[in-house]
Amino acid sequence: MLGVLEYPLEIFRFTQGGFRSRFRYSSTLEALEKSGINSSAVEEVVGGMVYKAGVKGNPARQIQLGAGIPVLLQQSINCAVRPYRRLGGINVKKVVVLGAGTMGAGIALVTAQAGIKVILRDVSESLVQKGLSIIEKNLNKAVEKGKITAEKKAETIRNLIGVYDSEQFAEELQDTDLVIEAIVEKMSVKKTVYKELDMKCPEKTIFATNTSALSISEIASATNRSQKVIGLHFFNPANVMQLVEVIAGASTSPETIDLINDFVKTIGKVPVQVKEAPGFIVNRMLVPMINEAACIYMEEVASAEDIDTAMRLGANHPIGPLALADMIGIDVCLAIMETLYTEFGDPKYRPCQVIKKMVRSGFLGRKTGKGFYQY
Ligand SMILES: NC(=O)c1ccc[n+]([C@@H]2O[C@H](COP(=O)([O-])OP(=O)(O)OC[C@H]3O[C@@H](n4cnc5c(N)ncnc54)[C@H](O)[C@@H]3O)[C@@H](O)[C@H]2O)c1
């Protein structure tokens, strides 16, 4: 038993979390609609407002999480819906996702699924299309598995616009609340992009970088709004993984941190707070483990399959380190190791030669069809 459910937003969090597959209420809208809240109120919740809901009946039977969600949804709550508080001072209604690759597509999907308008941008029309078609495939799979309805899929797609044209993109930026950047993991490229964004975006726009290991403060230094620049580190695949690391740079304001934490919860994820440090929490531990697995492979101590089987069955990991490297992208793994190595100056973070060689050969994992495994 986790507690008593008081607000629709919490229904949303739980339906987006572990309860989703169990009860097949895949989205805020679906869950809230089933709970009897009228749809205009539902949309307001999705848009980031929290409403207090009065629950009819015996308080002792009020939605105790664990047993509660089906009780809540089946017994029909009478929602005396009224505005409760605004999240983080502003409502995040429109988000630009920069980069339609592995991470950008997933981030755009979860954001659009939460009822927020999303502009997905990449450097070519075909890359934007590729990102959109990955999103559609994911939505189709979710419909097939009964995780979401066909209407939910259609609604999510309606919230998504792919943009390549520079003029149209500059226009879209004008009323954007939040830019989530998921482009290549290179400081020089990121800084150039942020400098340009800073000139084109209104003052209110928050910049969140999905960097895996780079300094948020250094990225922020390319702008004149360092208090509004923050790290927002999603995990791969972004539409599945629950965690998001929220990383404050040296000048990130408490208001920005609050707003981003609320945003993360609104899209059904769980935030953890991190002070800026190379690799944050997860990658500082995870990627050196992958690097070590690559060294074991390079030294021919064991095959890729056996290394992965060993960690799955011996350490109870859901996926082996080399299969995970292919999923993350070998180039991304190398970039993270290089950041850890240069930032800490400690040889224990030295990137494995085989990883360097694979990147030079274009064997970047799943995204290029070849990595430690063939796809
Ligand atoms: N792959 C992972 O598992 C993972 C996990 C968490 C964080 N990250 C981080 O997310 C970011 C993106 O990683 P990815 O794996 O999605 O990379 P990716 O190579 O799959 O995609 C990056 C995309 O950004 C595009 N791009 C480059 N410059 C751009 C620009 N100026 N404007 C718009 N788009 C641009 C590229 O064309 C490409 O489509 C990196 O910072 C990475 O470290 C990756």
Coordinates of N, CA, C and O in Angstrom, one line a residue, residues 15-180:
T15 N -0.8 5.6 -13.8 CA -1.2 4.9 -15.1 C 0.0 4.9 -16.0 O 0.1 4.0 -16.9
Q16 N 0.8 5.9 -15.9 CA 2.0 6.0 -16.8 C 3.1 5.1 -16.3 O 4.0 4.8 -17.0
G17 N 3.0 4.7 -15.1 CA 4.0 3.9 -14.5 C 3.7 2.4 -14.5 O 3.1 1.9 -15.5
G18 N 4.1 1.7 -13.4 CA 4.0 0.3 -13.4 C 2.5 -0.2 -13.6 O 2.3 -1.4 -13.9
F19 N 1.5 0.6 -13.3 CA 0.2 0.1 -13.4 C -0.3 0.0 -14.8 O -1.4 -0.5 -15.0
R20 N 0.4 0.7 -15.7 CA -0.1 0.8 -17.0 C -0.5 -0.5 -17.7 O -1.6 -0.7 -18.0
S21 N 0.4 -1.4 -17.7 CA 0.2 -2.7 -18.4 C -0.8 -3.5 -17.6 O -1.7 -4.2 -18.2
R22 N -0.8 -3.4 -16.3 CA -1.6 -4.3 -15.5 C -3.1 -3.9 -15.7 O -3.9 -4.8 -15.8
F23 N -3.4 -2.6 -15.8 CA -4.8 -2.3 -15.9 C -5.1 -1.7 -17.3 O -6.3 -1.4 -17.5
R24 N -4.2 -1.7 -18.1 CA -4.4 -1.3 -19.5 C -5.0 0.1 -19.6 O -5.7 0.4 -20.6
Y25 N -4.7 1.0 -18.7 CA -5.1 2.3 -18.8 C -3.8 3.1 -19.2 O -3.0 3.4 -18.3
S26 N -3.7 3.3 -20.4 CA -2.4 3.7 -20.9 C -2.1 5.2 -20.8 O -1.0 5.6 -21.0
S27 N -3.1 6.0 -20.6 CA -2.8 7.4 -20.7 C -3.6 8.1 -19.7 O -4.6 7.6 -19.1
T28 N -3.2 9.3 -19.5 CA -4.0 10.2 -18.6 C -5.4 10.3 -19.0 O -6.3 10.1 -18.2
L29 N -5.6 10.6 -20.3 CA -6.9 10.8 -20.8 C -7.8 9.6 -20.5 O -8.9 9.7 -20.0
E30 N -7.3 8.5 -20.9 CA -8.1 7.3 -20.8 C -8.4 7.0 -19.4 O -9.6 6.8 -19.0
A31 N -7.4 7.1 -18.5 CA -7.6 6.8 -17.1 C -8.6 7.8 -16.5 O -9.5 7.4 -15.8
L32 N -8.4 9.0 -16.8 CA -9.2 10.0 -16.2 C -10.6 10.0 -16.7 O -11.6 10.1 -16.0
E33 N -10.7 9.7 -18.0 CA -12.1 9.6 -18.6 C -12.8 8.4 -17.9 O -14.0 8.6 -17.5
K34 N -12.1 7.3 -17.7 CA -12.7 6.2 -17.1 C -13.1 6.5 -15.7 O -14.0 5.9 -15.1
S35 N -12.4 7.4 -15.1 CA -12.7 7.7 -13.7 C -13.9 8.7 -13.5 O -14.3 9.0 -12.5
G36 N -14.4 9.1 -14.7 CA -15.6 9.9 -14.6 C -15.4 11.4 -14.7 O -16.3 12.2 -14.5
I37 N -14.1 11.9 -14.8 CA -13.9 13.3 -14.9 C -14.2 13.8 -16.3 O -13.9 13.1 -17.3
N38 N -14.8 15.0 -16.4 CA -15.2 15.4 -17.7 C -14.0 15.7 -18.6 O -13.0 16.1 -18.1
S39 N -14.1 15.6 -19.9 CA -13.0 15.7 -20.7 C -12.3 17.0 -20.8 O -11.1 17.1 -20.9
S40 N -13.0 18.1 -20.6 CA -12.3 19.4 -20.6 C -11.4 19.5 -19.4 O -10.3 20.0 -19.5
A41 N -11.9 19.0 -18.3 CA -11.0 19.0 -17.1 C -9.8 18.1 -17.3 O -8.7 18.4 -16.9
V42 N -10.1 17.0 -18.0 CA -9.0 16.1 -18.2 C -7.9 16.8 -19.0 O -6.7 16.7 -18.7
E43 N -8.3 17.5 -20.0 CA -7.3 18.2 -20.8 C -6.5 19.2 -20.1 O -5.3 19.4 -20.3
E44 N -7.2 19.8 -19.1 CA -6.4 20.8 -18.3 C -5.4 20.1 -17.5 O -4.3 20.6 -17.3
V45 N -5.7 18.9 -17.0 CA -4.8 18.2 -16.2 C -3.6 17.8 -17.0 O -2.4 18.0 -16.7
V46 N -3.9 17.3 -18.2 CA -2.8 16.9 -19.1 C -2.0 18.1 -19.5 O -0.7 18.0 -19.5
G47 N -2.6 19.3 -19.6 CA -1.8 20.5 -19.9 C -1.0 21.0 -18.8 O -0.3 22.0 -18.9
G48 N -1.0 20.4 -17.6 CA -0.1 20.7 -16.6 C -0.7 21.3 -15.3 O -0.1 21.6 -14.4
M49 N -2.1 21.4 -15.3 CA -2.7 22.0 -14.1 C -3.1 20.8 -13.2 O -3.4 19.7 -13.6
V50 N -3.0 21.1 -11.9 CA -3.4 20.0 -11.0 C -4.8 20.4 -10.4 O -5.0 21.5 -10.1
Y51 N -5.7 19.5 -10.4 CA -7.0 19.7 -9.9 C -7.3 18.8 -8.7 O -6.9 17.6 -8.7
K52 N -8.0 19.3 -7.7 CA -8.3 18.5 -6.6 C -9.5 17.7 -6.9 O -10.5 18.2 -7.4
A53 N -9.5 16.4 -6.6 CA -10.7 15.6 -6.9 C -11.3 15.1 -5.6 O -10.6 14.6 -4.8
G54 N -12.6 15.4 -5.4 CA -13.3 14.8 -4.3 C -13.6 13.4 -4.6 O -14.1 13.1 -5.7
V55 N -13.4 12.5 -3.7 CA -13.8 11.1 -4.0 C -15.0 10.7 -3.2 O -15.0 10.8 -2.0
K56 N -16.0 10.2 -3.9 CA -17.2 9.8 -3.3 C -17.0 8.5 -2.5 O -16.3 7.6 -2.8
G57 N -17.8 8.3 -1.4 CA -17.9 7.0 -0.8 C -17.1 7.0 0.5 O -16.6 8.0 1.0
N58 N -17.0 5.9 1.0 CA -16.3 5.6 2.3 C -14.8 6.0 2.2 O -14.1 5.4 1.4
P59 N -14.4 6.9 3.0 CA -12.9 7.3 2.9 C -12.0 6.2 3.1 O -10.9 6.1 2.5
A60 N -12.5 5.2 3.9 CA -11.6 4.0 4.1 C -11.3 3.3 2.8 O -10.4 2.6 2.6
R61 N -12.3 3.4 1.9 CA -12.2 2.7 0.6 C -11.5 3.5 -0.5 O -11.5 3.2 -1.6
Q62 N -11.1 4.8 -0.1 CA -10.6 5.6 -1.1 C -9.2 5.0 -1.5 O -8.3 4.8 -0.7
I63 N -9.2 4.8 -2.8 CA -8.1 4.5 -3.6 C -6.7 4.3 -2.8 O -5.9 5.2 -2.7
Q64 N -6.6 3.1 -2.3 CA -5.3 2.8 -1.7 C -4.5 2.2 -2.8 O -4.8 1.2 -3.4
L65 N -3.4 2.9 -3.1 CA -2.6 2.4 -4.3 C -2.1 1.0 -4.1 O -1.7 0.7 -3.0
G66 N -2.1 0.3 -5.1 CA -1.8 -1.1 -5.0 C -3.1 -1.8 -5.3 O -3.2 -2.5 -6.4
A67 N -4.1 -1.7 -4.5 CA -5.4 -2.2 -4.7 C -6.3 -1.2 -5.3 O -7.3 -1.5 -5.8
G68 N -5.8 0.1 -5.3 CA -6.7 1.2 -5.4 C -7.1 1.6 -6.8 O -8.2 2.0 -7.1
I69 N -6.2 1.5 -7.8 CA -6.5 2.0 -9.1 C -7.8 1.4 -9.7 O -8.7 2.1 -10.1
P70 N -7.9 0.0 -9.7 CA -9.1 -0.5 -10.3 C -10.3 -0.1 -9.5 O -11.4 0.2 -10.1
V71 N -10.2 0.0 -8.2 CA -11.3 0.4 -7.3 C -11.7 1.8 -7.8 O -12.9 2.1 -8.0
L72 N -10.7 2.7 -7.9 CA -10.9 4.1 -8.3 C -11.6 4.1 -9.6 O -12.6 4.8 -9.8
L73 N -11.1 3.4 -10.6 CA -11.6 3.5 -11.9 C -13.0 2.8 -12.0 O -13.8 3.3 -12.8
Q74 N -13.2 1.8 -11.3 CA -14.5 1.1 -11.5 C -15.6 1.7 -10.7 O -16.8 1.7 -11.0
Q75 N -15.3 2.3 -9.5 CA -16.4 2.8 -8.7 C -16.8 4.2 -9.1 O -17.6 4.8 -8.4
S76 N -16.2 4.8 -10.0 CA -16.5 6.1 -10.5 C -16.4 7.2 -9.4 O -17.3 7.3 -8.6
I77 N -15.3 7.9 -9.5 CA -15.2 9.0 -8.5 C -16.0 10.2 -9.0 O -16.1 10.5 -10.2
N78 N -16.5 10.9 -8.0 CA -17.2 12.1 -8.3 C -16.2 13.2 -8.2 O -15.8 13.6 -7.1
C79 N -15.7 13.7 -9.3 CA -14.7 14.7 -9.2 C -15.2 16.1 -9.0 O -15.7 16.6 -10.0
A80 N -15.1 16.7 -7.9 CA -15.4 18.1 -7.7 C -14.1 18.8 -8.2 O -13.2 19.1 -7.4
V81 N -14.1 19.0 -9.5 CA -12.8 19.4 -10.1 C -12.7 21.0 -9.9 O -13.6 21.7 -10.3
R82 N -11.6 21.4 -9.3 CA -11.4 22.8 -9.2 C -9.9 23.1 -9.3 O -9.1 22.2 -8.9
P83 N -9.5 24.3 -9.8 CA -8.1 24.5 -9.9 C -7.4 24.4 -8.6 O -7.9 24.9 -7.6
Y84 N -6.3 23.8 -8.5 CA -5.6 23.6 -7.3 C -4.3 24.5 -7.2 O -4.1 25.4 -6.5
R85 N -3.3 24.2 -8.1 CA -2.2 25.1 -8.2 C -1.6 24.9 -9.6 O -1.7 23.9 -10.2
R86 N -0.9 25.9 -10.0 CA -0.2 25.9 -11.3 C 1.2 25.3 -11.1 O 1.8 25.6 -10.1
L87 N 1.6 24.4 -12.0 CA 2.9 23.8 -11.8 C 4.0 24.7 -12.2 O 4.0 25.3 -13.3
G88 N 5.0 24.9 -11.3 CA 6.2 25.6 -11.6 C 6.0 27.0 -12.1 O 6.9 27.6 -12.7
G89 N 4.9 27.6 -11.9 CA 4.7 29.0 -12.3 C 4.1 29.2 -13.7 O 3.3 30.0 -14.0
I90 N 4.6 28.3 -14.6 CA 4.1 28.4 -16.0 C 3.6 27.0 -16.4 O 4.1 26.0 -15.9
N91 N 2.7 27.0 -17.3 CA 2.3 25.8 -17.9 C 3.1 25.4 -19.1 O 3.3 26.2 -20.0
V92 N 3.7 24.2 -19.1 CA 4.4 23.8 -20.3 C 3.4 23.3 -21.3 O 2.8 22.2 -21.2
K93 N 3.1 24.1 -22.4 CA 2.1 23.7 -23.3 C 2.7 23.3 -24.6 O 2.1 22.6 -25.4
K94 N 3.9 23.8 -24.9 CA 4.5 23.5 -26.2 C 6.0 23.3 -26.0 O 6.7 24.1 -25.3
V95 N 6.5 22.2 -26.6 CA 7.9 21.7 -26.4 C 8.5 21.5 -27.8 O 7.9 20.9 -28.6
V96 N 9.7 22.0 -27.9 CA 10.5 21.7 -29.1 C 11.5 20.6 -28.8 O 12.2 20.8 -27.8
V97 N 11.5 19.6 -29.5 CA 12.5 18.5 -29.3 C 13.5 18.6 -30.5 O 13.2 18.5 -31.7
L98 N 14.8 18.9 -30.1 CA 15.8 19.1 -31.2 C 16.6 17.8 -31.3 O 17.2 17.3 -30.4
G99 N 16.5 17.2 -32.5 CA 17.2 15.9 -32.8 C 16.1 14.9 -32.8 O 15.4 14.7 -31.8
A100 N 15.9 14.2 -33.9 CA 14.9 13.2 -34.1 C 15.5 11.8 -34.1 O 15.0 10.9 -34.7
G101 N 16.6 11.6 -33.4 CA 17.3 10.3 -33.4 C 16.8 9.4 -32.3 O 15.6 9.5 -31.9
T102 N 17.7 8.5 -31.8 CA 17.3 7.5 -30.8 C 16.5 8.2 -29.7 O 15.4 7.7 -29.3
M103 N 17.1 9.2 -29.1 CA 16.5 9.8 -27.9 C 15.4 10.8 -28.2 O 14.3 10.8 -27.6
G104 N 15.6 11.6 -29.2 CA 14.7 12.7 -29.6 C 13.3 12.1 -29.9 O 12.3 12.6 -29.4
A105 N 13.3 11.0 -30.7 CA 12.0 10.4 -31.1 C 11.2 9.9 -29.8 O 10.0 10.2 -29.7
G106 N 12.0 9.3 -28.9 CA 11.3 8.8 -27.7 C 10.8 9.9 -26.8 O 9.7 9.8 -26.3
I107 N 11.6 10.9 -26.7 CA 11.2 12.1 -25.8 C 10.0 12.8 -26.4 O 9.0 13.1 -25.7
A108 N 10.0 12.9 -27.7 CA 8.8 13.6 -28.4 C 7.6 12.7 -28.2 O 6.5 13.2 -27.9
L109 N 7.7 11.4 -28.3 CA 6.6 10.5 -28.1 C 6.0 10.6 -26.7 O 4.8 10.8 -26.6
V110 N 6.8 10.5 -25.7 CA 6.2 10.6 -24.3 C 5.6 12.0 -24.0 O 4.6 12.0 -23.3
T111 N 6.2 13.0 -24.6 CA 5.7 14.3 -24.3 C 4.3 14.5 -25.0 O 3.4 15.0 -24.4
A112 N 4.3 14.1 -26.3 CA 3.0 14.2 -27.0 C 1.9 13.4 -26.4 O 0.8 13.7 -26.4
Q113 N 2.3 12.2 -25.9 CA 1.4 11.3 -25.3 C 0.8 11.9 -24.0 O -0.4 11.6 -23.6
A114 N 1.5 12.8 -23.4 CA 1.0 13.5 -22.2 C 0.1 14.7 -22.6 O -0.3 15.5 -21.7
G115 N -0.2 14.8 -23.8 CA -1.1 15.9 -24.3 C -0.4 17.2 -24.5 O -1.1 18.3 -24.7
I116 N 0.9 17.2 -24.6 CA 1.6 18.5 -24.9 C 2.0 18.6 -26.4 O 2.4 17.6 -27.0
K117 N 1.9 19.8 -26.9 CA 2.2 20.0 -28.3 C 3.7 19.9 -28.5 O 4.5 20.5 -27.7
V118 N 4.1 19.1 -29.5 CA 5.6 18.9 -29.7 C 6.0 19.2 -31.1 O 5.4 18.7 -32.1
I119 N 7.1 20.0 -31.2 CA 7.7 20.2 -32.5 C 9.0 19.4 -32.6 O 9.9 19.6 -31.7
L120 N 9.1 18.5 -33.5 CA 10.3 17.6 -33.6 C 11.1 18.1 -34.8 O 10.7 18.3 -35.9
R121 N 12.4 18.5 -34.5 CA 13.3 19.1 -35.5 C 14.6 18.3 -35.7 O 15.2 17.8 -34.7
D122 N 15.0 18.2 -36.9 CA 16.3 17.6 -37.2 C 16.9 18.4 -38.4 O 16.3 19.3 -38.9
V123 N 18.1 18.0 -38.8 CA 18.9 18.7 -39.8 C 18.5 18.4 -41.2 O 18.9 19.1 -42.2
S124 N 17.6 17.4 -41.4 CA 17.2 17.1 -42.8 C 15.7 16.6 -42.7 O 15.3 16.0 -41.7
E125 N 15.0 16.8 -43.8 CA 13.6 16.3 -43.9 C 13.5 14.8 -43.6 O 12.7 14.4 -42.9
S126 N 14.5 14.1 -44.2 CA 14.4 12.6 -44.1 C 14.6 12.2 -42.7 O 14.0 11.2 -42.2
L127 N 15.5 12.9 -41.9 CA 15.7 12.5 -40.5 C 14.5 12.8 -39.7 O 14.2 12.1 -38.8
V128 N 13.8 13.9 -40.0 CA 12.6 14.3 -39.3 C 11.6 13.2 -39.5 O 10.9 12.6 -38.6
Q129 N 11.4 12.8 -40.8 CA 10.5 11.7 -41.2 C 10.8 10.4 -40.5 O 9.9 9.7 -40.1
K130 N 12.1 10.1 -40.5 CA 12.5 8.9 -39.8 C 12.1 8.8 -38.4 O 11.6 7.9 -37.9
G131 N 12.3 10.0 -37.7 CA 11.9 10.1 -36.3 C 10.4 9.9 -36.1 O 10.0 9.1 -35.3
L132 N 9.6 10.5 -37.0 CA 8.2 10.4 -36.9 C 7.7 9.0 -37.2 O 6.8 8.5 -36.5
S133 N 8.4 8.3 -38.1 CA 7.9 7.0 -38.4 C 8.3 6.0 -37.3 O 7.6 5.1 -37.0
I134 N 9.4 6.3 -36.6 CA 9.8 5.4 -35.4 C 8.7 5.6 -34.3 O 8.2 4.7 -33.7
I135 N 8.2 6.9 -34.2 CA 7.2 7.1 -33.2 C 5.9 6.4 -33.6 O 5.3 5.8 -32.7
E136 N 5.6 6.5 -34.9 CA 4.3 5.8 -35.3 C 4.4 4.3 -35.1 O 3.5 3.7 -34.6
K137 N 5.6 3.7 -35.4 CA 5.8 2.3 -35.2 C 5.5 1.9 -33.7 O 4.9 0.9 -33.4
N138 N 6.1 2.7 -32.8 CA 6.0 2.5 -31.4 C 4.5 2.6 -31.0 O 4.0 1.8 -30.2
L139 N 3.8 3.5 -31.5 CA 2.4 3.7 -31.2 C 1.6 2.5 -31.7 O 0.7 2.0 -31.0
N140 N 1.9 2.1 -32.9 CA 1.2 0.9 -33.5 C 1.4 -0.3 -32.6 O 0.4 -1.1 -32.3
K141 N 2.6 -0.5 -32.2 CA 2.9 -1.7 -31.3 C 2.1 -1.6 -30.0 O 1.5 -2.5 -29.5
A142 N 2.0 -0.4 -29.5 CA 1.3 -0.2 -28.2 C -0.2 -0.5 -28.4 O -0.8 -1.0 -27.5
V143 N -0.7 -0.1 -29.6 CA -2.1 -0.4 -29.9 C -2.3 -1.9 -30.0 O -3.2 -2.5 -29.4
E144 N -1.4 -2.5 -30.8 CA -1.5 -4.0 -30.9 C -1.5 -4.7 -29.6 O -2.2 -5.7 -29.4
K145 N -0.7 -4.3 -28.7 CA -0.5 -4.9 -27.4 C -1.7 -4.5 -26.4 O -1.7 -5.0 -25.3
G146 N -2.5 -3.7 -26.9 CA -3.7 -3.2 -26.0 C -3.3 -2.3 -25.0 O -4.0 -2.0 -24.0
K147 N -2.1 -1.7 -25.1 CA -1.6 -0.7 -24.1 C -2.3 0.6 -24.3 O -2.4 1.4 -23.3
I148 N -2.6 1.0 -25.5 CA -3.3 2.3 -25.7 C -4.4 2.0 -26.8 O -4.3 1.0 -27.5
T149 N -5.3 2.9 -26.8 CA -6.4 2.8 -27.8 C -6.0 3.4 -29.1 O -5.0 4.2 -29.2
A150 N -6.7 3.1 -30.2 CA -6.4 3.7 -31.5 C -6.7 5.2 -31.4 O -5.9 6.0 -32.0
E151 N -7.6 5.7 -30.6 CA -7.9 7.1 -30.4 C -6.7 7.8 -29.8 O -6.4 8.9 -30.1
K152 N -6.2 7.1 -28.8 CA -5.0 7.7 -28.1 C -3.8 7.9 -29.0 O -3.1 8.9 -29.0
K153 N -3.7 6.9 -29.9 CA -2.6 7.0 -30.9 C -2.8 8.2 -31.8 O -1.9 9.0 -32.0
A154 N -4.1 8.3 -32.3 CA -4.4 9.4 -33.2 C -4.2 10.8 -32.5 O -3.6 11.7 -33.0
E155 N -4.6 10.8 -31.2 CA -4.4 12.1 -30.4 C -2.9 12.4 -30.3 O -2.5 13.6 -30.4
T156 N -2.1 11.4 -30.0 CA -0.7 11.6 -29.8 C -0.1 12.2 -31.1 O 0.7 13.1 -31.1
I157 N -0.5 11.6 -32.2 CA 0.1 12.0 -33.5 C -0.4 13.4 -33.8 O 0.4 14.2 -34.3
R158 N -1.6 13.8 -33.4 CA -2.1 15.1 -33.6 C -1.2 16.2 -32.9 O -1.1 17.3 -33.3
N159 N -0.7 15.7 -31.8 CA 0.2 16.6 -30.9 C 1.6 16.8 -31.5 O 2.3 17.6 -31.0
L160 N 1.9 16.1 -32.5 CA 3.3 16.1 -33.0 C 3.4 16.7 -34.4 O 2.7 16.4 -35.3
I161 N 4.4 17.7 -34.5 CA 4.6 18.2 -35.8 C 6.1 18.1 -36.1 O 7.0 18.5 -35.3
G162 N 6.5 17.6 -37.2 CA 7.9 17.5 -37.6 C 8.2 18.7 -38.4 O 7.5 19.1 -39.3
V163 N 9.3 19.4 -38.1 CA 9.7 20.6 -38.8 C 11.2 20.5 -39.3 O 12.1 20.2 -38.5
Y164 N 11.4 20.8 -40.5 CA 12.7 20.9 -41.0 C 13.0 22.4 -41.5 O 14.1 23.0 -41.2
D165 N 12.1 23.0 -42.2 CA 12.2 24.3 -42.8 C 12.6 25.3 -41.7 O 12.0 25.4 -40.6
S166 N 13.7 26.1 -41.9 CA 14.3 27.0 -40.9 C 13.3 28.1 -40.5 O 13.2 28.5 -39.4
E167 N 12.6 28.6 -41.6 CA 11.7 29.8 -41.3 C 10.6 29.3 -40.4 O 10.2 30.0 -39.4
Q168 N 10.0 28.1 -40.8 CA 8.9 27.6 -40.0 C 9.4 27.3 -38.5 O 8.7 27.5 -37.6
F169 N 10.6 26.8 -38.5 CA 11.1 26.4 -37.1 C 11.3 27.7 -36.3 O 10.9 27.7 -35.1
A170 N 11.8 28.8 -36.9 CA 12.0 30.0 -36.1 C 10.6 30.5 -35.6 O 10.5 31.0 -34.5
E171 N 9.6 30.4 -36.4 CA 8.3 30.8 -36.0 C 7.7 30.0 -34.9 O 7.2 30.5 -33.9
E172 N 8.0 28.6 -35.0 CA 7.5 27.7 -33.9 C 8.1 28.1 -32.6 O 7.5 27.9 -31.5
L173 N 9.4 28.5 -32.7 CA 10.1 28.8 -31.4 C 9.5 30.0 -30.6 O 9.6 30.0 -29.4
Q174 N 8.7 30.8 -31.3 CA 8.2 32.0 -30.7 C 7.3 31.8 -29.5 O 7.3 32.6 -28.6
D175 N 6.6 30.7 -29.5 CA 5.7 30.5 -28.3 C 6.0 29.2 -27.6 O 5.2 28.5 -27.1
T176 N 7.3 28.8 -27.7 CA 7.8 27.5 -27.1 C 8.1 27.8 -25.6 O 8.9 28.7 -25.3
D177 N 7.6 26.9 -24.8 CA 7.9 27.0 -23.3 C 9.2 26.3 -23.0 O 9.9 26.7 -22.1
L178 N 9.5 25.2 -23.7 CA 10.6 24.4 -23.3 C 11.2 23.8 -24.6 O 10.5 23.2 -25.4
V179 N 12.6 23.9 -24.7 CA 13.3 23.2 -25.8 C 14.1 22.0 -25.1 O 14.8 22.2 -24.1
I180 N 13.8 20.8 -25.6 CA 14.6 19.7 -25.1 C 15.6 19.3 -26.2 O 15.1 18.9 -27.3

